[in-house]
Amino acid sequence: MCDEGEESDSGERAHLSESPSLPLAVIFPRGSPSSPRPLDLFSSASPLLGDTDPPYLASSECLHLSPENLELGVSTRFTPPKFHQSTEGAGSPLRPDSWRDVGYDHYDAPVPKWKGRGAESSERLQHRGQRPQQAPELQDYGNHCSTELRDTEFDSETRQSVEAMNRRHTTLREKGRRQAVRGPAYMFNERGSPLTAEEERFLDAAEYGNIPVVRKMLEESKTLNFNCVDYMGQNALQLAVGNEHLEVTELLLKKDGLARIGDGLLLAISKGYVRIVEAILAHPAFGGGIRLAVSPLEQEMREDAFYAYDEDGTRFSHDVTPIILAAHCQEYEIVHILLTKGARIDRPHDYFCKCSECVEKQKKDSFSHSRSRMNAYKGLASAAYLALSSEDPVLTALELSNELARLANIETEFKNDYRKLSMQCKDFVVGVLDLCRDTEEVEAILNGDVDLCPPSPYNRPCLSRVKLAIKYEVKKLGQILRSPFMKFVAHAVSFTIFLGLLVINASDRFEGVKNLPNETITDHPRQVFRVKTTQFSWTEMLIMKWVLGMIWSECKEIWSDGPREYIMHLWNVLDFGMLSIFVASFTARLMAFLKASKAQQYVDMHVRDEDLSNASLPDEVAYFTYARNKWRPSDPQIISEGLYAIAVVLSFSRIAYILPANESFGPLQISLGRTVKDIFKFMVIFIMVFVAFMIGMFNLYSYYLGAKYNPAFTTVEESFKTLFWSIFGLSEVISVVLKYDHKFIENIGYVLYGVYNVTMVVVLLNMLIAMINSSYQEIEEDSDVEWKFARAKLWLSYFDEGRTLPAPFNLVPSPKSFYYLVLRTKCCLIHLCKANGRHHSNELEMGKLNSQAKDERFSSRPGEEFTQRKSRKHPTRYQKIMKRLIKRYVLKAQVDKESDEVNEGELKEIKQDISSLRYELLEEKSQAAGELALLIQQLGDKFGKNTTRQ
């Protein structure tokens, strides 16, 4: 006996005997434990009949049960219908016009132990979680042959084997029923109406790609519901699409009223079945492309569940359209097909948009609204969509990358997702750049569409794409740049001279000053001491010129880039702070000099004594004759000296700006910059802990001023000093000891001071060290890329036109400056004249021209007028190059996808293809056998007629 699903071997289990006088019989050896049941000859694995089951086995007309046999429990007589000519030639080895006898086991049960197709369907229905229904009389959809079952005697050994197998099959069936009731299928028991045996067979055929059965049932059956669903709510179309049966899908799409077409499309897209997607899109339901432009949620709002998986909704997110899903799956061919059909991904509104649509979605379900935005951005950031939907994919990817990076700081719930998408856009740009094969293509990527850029008088590249890449931190682009060396050297040398002047300005005090703070030294007795100390030296005058030159350079940069873009660079902020402090220092010094000069003028006009030490002077004049130790703390000269010291430190720290030009110092400077960021993060926790203990210790010891061995913690200032230097081990434990016998206060002080040292020194400082090590390790792992990106940012600052001369030579007006001044004045006059000439035109035309004049008037570059006049009728050289590069990128992506290792899903697809091919071959075999039988019959008839004539 063979189990269901196993193939029975006719060569091992039975032999065919045939004689001229006796009907053909299939005789099985007596006592063979492998003797098949009668159904095994008609099972889907039978080599005699191929892959079709005779549905008439479930019919009650074929069973003739005599009362005697029912009472005695003996064999049952089976009378099959007549064997038709059309089925006799279906590859069966049985000869026409002969009786077929099949011997089978003698069962003791009052009914046959085998079951027909109806019983099999009933059992499968139990496994699918549905209730079996009495099947109507079935039609014959397969190739069948008639058989006759006769009683056969078997010995006791065979009987015991059969009984054991029957018990095992009964146990398995009962287990299957229990699993259907209590297993995973239990939750789906109430989904849909029960299936008939015909519908069950139809779904099986659609799932396994049995094209002949599907075609025959769709054409001939009058009672078939082709929209029937299984226990999971899937209809025949969904099963066929999920198993990649293109022919079955095409047969189903020809039927009017077919349901779940939209879900079938989404399923085909998710699995990458391009031909099935094309077949579904050719359906009239997608005529006009309206359904491709709306999401499943919008379809549901229109009471049209076109994309629904079942009555509960779609299998994907309700905001995912076909084009978004194809972009998520990186299916280039499908994205191209959908784009040609008119499908597009709409860019989400701004996050802070207050339109009625956004407000309603946010109020209804904020999380769903954010998820829909995320899904849309995933589609927009897909390499497949970027490459195929945009005329300038590089520009689109850079702008989208910047937008996603901005959203990562706004929508913190999806911060990592947005950062990943931003990096994905940058990788796309770098991937396109890697495919460049010559200098022309590289220049096209770096410069963008040069036909839209204003012409440069020096024939320099505009490098618009490189500027965007640096702005949006596409670090992998840094390795392809080269700088104008002389401009960089000129600015570097100029700044080095400026630093040298700062050193020379302090050189006269290297060995100390001549006078002490309590002494005054003057050039002559009538000279006011402060006049000598506030005069500007020649080095200070040169420093002031350098500062003015750098201020002018920064002003030009703010004018060209704009204030917002200017402050986005930290080095610009450092320069602004450094120059501001220099200006404040020199201003305070100048104020002190002017006041001292007034005092000197008063002495020259009103004092007659030769020695000012003996003269009687007003207080406001006498103050400027005092030594340094008597100056007020708010004296302008003291403030000037303090600000000057800070400015000098900032000036030398700016050396780090040019360090990335060197391969050795560049990575170190980057690590230092990252360390500074970590220190700022650490300062938040540090200040919180520090302030907490400072206020606590001050409240504890503020009442003991003068009652301690040192003034620690008695004032806020002393509390700050003690706790700060305690971090470096420069404070003593005696700071918490009192002269009085207040042990409770001392103990509290010991505890707080100890907890502070443990928290700050042991925990927070080690945390800071760990953060610094982590940052350095990140830089070290990718030091080459980080260094090249930093060097690219440095070089790019010297690519722009203007700011050619370094400070202080840029203070001298150049002929180029006069040329630009005249050019801008001319443009302004022309625009004003045009605006006056349009005053009497009609309102609509005037509005259009004025808006255009406004755009031109506020353009930041004189050459932008050239951009507006540029004709766009024919593809530019940039567009041709970009099209060529994108084609290479798509081909490379497809090759990489095909070269991946075969996964489990692809193996399943191969199995499904083999299954479909199997059914097709069986159909062709059946047709060929029928034609051969008909030909043999015709030849036999013709031969018989010739014999009769003879």
XYZ file of N, CA and C in Angstrom, residues 599-697:
297
model
N 43.873 113.879 28.828
C 44.579 114.227 30.072
C 45.900 114.931 29.777
N 46.615 114.467 28.768
C 47.878 115.101 28.388
C 47.637 116.513 27.871
N 46.554 116.700 27.133
C 46.220 118.026 26.628
C 45.902 118.986 27.779
N 45.201 118.467 28.798
C 44.903 119.305 29.973
C 46.187 119.713 30.687
N 47.126 118.765 30.807
C 48.402 119.070 31.466
C 49.168 120.113 30.675
N 49.202 119.989 29.383
C 49.949 120.934 28.560
C 49.363 122.346 28.639
N 48.055 122.441 28.837
C 47.410 123.746 28.810
C 47.317 124.395 30.190
N 47.191 123.617 31.253
C 46.897 124.212 32.548
C 47.976 123.990 33.606
N 48.861 123.066 33.438
C 49.857 122.773 34.466
C 51.163 123.464 34.085
N 51.708 124.216 35.054
C 52.940 124.937 34.811
C 54.154 124.230 35.376
N 53.947 123.305 36.278
C 55.080 122.623 36.895
C 55.746 121.694 35.896
N 57.078 121.596 36.081
C 57.825 120.707 35.219
C 57.658 119.253 35.623
N 57.397 118.994 36.866
C 57.231 117.619 37.365
C 55.785 117.434 37.804
N 55.144 116.451 37.182
C 53.726 116.229 37.469
C 53.509 115.608 38.836
N 54.555 115.031 39.412
C 54.378 114.399 40.717
C 54.087 115.419 41.807
N 54.501 116.670 41.579
C 54.261 117.710 42.573
C 53.087 118.600 42.213
N 52.497 118.378 41.041
C 51.404 119.233 40.578
C 50.087 118.769 41.168
N 49.176 119.729 41.304
C 47.819 119.437 41.780
C 46.915 119.249 40.569
N 46.443 118.021 40.396
C 45.652 117.678 39.214
C 44.263 117.219 39.631
N 43.269 117.453 38.779
C 41.936 116.883 39.047
C 42.003 115.353 39.059
N 41.024 114.769 39.717
C 41.033 113.306 39.845
C 40.982 112.609 38.489
N 40.150 113.119 37.546
C 40.016 112.459 36.247
C 41.281 112.575 35.422
N 42.138 113.570 35.740
C 43.415 113.709 35.043
C 44.505 112.975 35.805
N 44.477 113.070 37.114
C 45.498 112.404 37.923
C 45.434 110.884 37.786
N 44.245 110.349 37.462
C 44.102 108.893 37.319
C 45.019 108.341 36.238
N 45.263 109.110 35.180
C 46.077 108.635 34.071
C 47.573 108.769 34.339
N 47.903 109.253 35.519
C 49.310 109.292 35.911
C 49.653 108.188 36.899
N 48.652 107.404 37.323
C 48.885 106.370 38.318
C 49.561 105.155 37.696
N 50.215 104.378 38.567
C 50.796 103.101 38.143
C 49.686 102.063 37.952
N 50.062 100.945 37.373
C 49.077 99.917 37.006
C 48.332 99.360 38.216
N 49.005 99.293 39.331
C 48.346 98.700 40.495
C 47.192 99.538 41.022
N 47.045 100.794 40.574
C 45.956 101.661 41.008
C 44.863 101.823 39.949
N 44.970 101.097 38.851
C 43.947 101.218 37.807
C 42.661 100.534 38.251
N 41.555 101.072 37.779
C 40.262 100.459 38.064
C 40.118 99.144 37.287
N 39.349 98.160 37.821
C 39.169 96.887 37.087
C 38.481 97.058 35.736
N 37.668 98.098 35.615
C 36.957 98.335 34.355
C 37.707 99.269 33.427
N 38.971 99.452 33.671
C 39.756 100.333 32.817
C 39.775 99.793 31.388
N 39.563 100.635 30.368
C 39.536 100.156 28.975
C 40.821 99.461 28.546
N 41.962 99.918 29.071
C 43.219 99.282 28.678
C 43.313 97.867 29.232
N 42.855 97.654 30.455
C 42.859 96.301 31.021
C 41.934 95.388 30.219
N 40.761 95.895 29.881
C 39.822 95.104 29.066
C 40.421 94.816 27.697
N 41.087 95.790 27.119
C 41.706 95.602 25.805
C 42.770 94.514 25.853
N 43.594 94.519 26.885
C 44.643 93.510 26.988
C 44.060 92.113 27.175
N 42.978 92.000 27.947
C 42.345 90.687 28.115
C 41.729 90.170 26.825
N 41.023 91.026 26.106
C 40.424 90.613 24.834
C 41.496 90.276 23.800
N 42.574 91.039 23.820
C 43.655 90.775 22.865
C 44.261 89.394 23.102
N 44.408 89.010 24.360
C 44.957 87.680 24.664
C 44.041 86.576 24.125
N 42.730 86.741 24.296
C 41.790 85.740 23.768
C 41.870 85.681 22.246
N 41.962 86.845 21.598
C 42.029 86.878 20.141
C 43.297 86.205 19.626
N 44.397 86.358 20.334
C 45.645 85.701 19.916
C 45.500 84.187 19.976
N 44.877 83.690 21.034
C 44.668 82.241 21.146
C 43.803 81.729 19.996
N 42.725 82.441 19.693
C 41.856 82.025 18.587
C 42.590 82.106 17.248
N 43.473 83.086 17.108
C 44.221 83.213 15.850
C 45.121 82.012 15.621
N 45.824 81.587 16.654
C 46.698 80.429 16.484
C 45.895 79.139 16.323
N 44.716 79.078 16.940
C 43.890 77.876 16.756
C 43.387 77.749 15.327
N 43.371 78.851 14.582
C 42.903 78.788 13.198
C 43.909 78.102 12.280
N 45.092 77.803 12.789
C 46.047 77.027 11.986
C 45.448 75.683 11.607
N 44.573 75.182 12.461
C 43.952 73.884 12.174
C 43.146 73.907 10.887
N 42.773 75.099 10.403
C 41.993 75.188 9.166
C 42.780 74.708 7.957
N 44.092 74.950 7.962
C 44.904 74.561 6.813
C 45.611 73.229 7.028
N 45.461 72.618 8.187
C 46.117 71.334 8.442
C 45.619 70.205 7.539
N 44.334 70.154 7.131
C 43.910 69.056 6.248
C 44.654 68.982 4.928
N 45.356 70.041 4.552
C 46.137 69.972 3.323
C 47.292 68.995 3.445
N 47.691 68.686 4.666
C 48.791 67.756 4.897
C 48.239 66.390 5.261
N 48.801 65.357 4.658
C 48.303 64.000 4.873
C 48.585 63.497 6.283
N 49.636 63.996 6.909
C 49.998 63.522 8.243
C 49.184 64.203 9.333
N 49.022 65.526 9.204
C 48.322 66.274 10.248
C 46.819 66.334 10.020
N 46.366 66.071 8.807
C 44.937 66.154 8.525
C 44.083 65.239 9.384
N 44.372 63.923 9.422
C 43.563 63.035 10.282
C 43.612 63.415 11.753
N 44.778 63.915 12.219
C 44.857 64.328 13.620
C 43.950 65.528 13.894
N 43.932 66.466 12.954
C 43.072 67.634 13.133
C 41.604 67.241 13.128
N 41.228 66.280 12.276
C 39.837 65.817 12.240
C 39.470 65.139 13.552
N 40.390 64.344 14.074
C 40.136 63.700 15.367
C 39.984 64.733 16.479
N 40.799 65.776 16.424
C 40.685 66.840 17.424
C 39.326 67.535 17.332
N 38.886 67.795 16.106
C 37.578 68.420 15.946
C 36.452 67.560 16.467
N 36.527 66.250 16.189
C 35.507 65.348 16.721
C 35.573 65.284 18.252
N 36.783 65.378 18.802
C 36.930 65.372 20.258
C 36.278 66.597 20.887
N 36.421 67.733 20.235
C 35.787 68.948 20.756
C 34.275 68.781 20.807
N 33.707 68.131 19.801
C 32.263 67.878 19.814
C 31.877 66.983 20.990
N 32.703 65.978 21.251
C 32.414 65.101 22.394
C 32.504 65.860 23.715
N 33.462 66.771 23.787
C 33.600 67.551 25.021
C 32.364 68.419 25.248
N 31.835 69.002 24.186
C 30.627 69.814 24.333
C 29.444 68.958 24.786
N 29.342 67.729 24.268
C 28.276 66.838 24.737
C 28.466 66.503 26.218
N 29.718 66.267 26.575
C 30.012 65.922 27.963
C 29.729 67.087 28.908
N 29.902 68.306 28.421
C 29.736 69.474 29.275
C 28.317 69.602 29.802
N 27.341 69.085 29.087
C 25.953 69.182 29.556
C 25.792 68.431 30.873
N 26.244 67.179 30.903
C 26.148 66.390 32.137
C 27.088 66.945 33.202
N 28.262 67.377 32.764
C 29.240 67.911 33.713
C 28.688 69.136 34.440
N 28.130 70.061 33.701
C 27.603 71.285 34.323
C 26.455 70.963 35.268
N 25.614 70.015 34.878
C 24.486 69.651 35.736
C 24.977 69.117 37.084
N 25.939 68.207 37.057
C 26.467 67.640 38.303
C 27.254 68.693 39.079
N 28.039 69.473 38.369
C 28.888 70.475 39.023
C 28.045 71.516 39.753
N 27.029 72.035 39.093
C 26.180 73.058 39.718
C 25.448 72.486 40.925
N 24.990 71.224 40.809
C 24.269 70.609 41.927
C 25.140 70.554 43.182
N 26.374 70.077 43.060
C 27.254 69.979 44.231
C 27.750 71.354 44.683
N 27.936 72.272 43.742
C 28.414 73.604 44.124
C 27.379 74.316 44.994
N 26.117 74.280 44.584
C 25.071 74.926 45.377
C 24.878 74.198 46.704
N 24.947 72.868 46.682
C 24.779 72.113 47.917
C 25.870 72.394 48.933
N 27.122 72.388 48.499
C 28.229 72.660 49.426
C 28.211 74.112 49.902
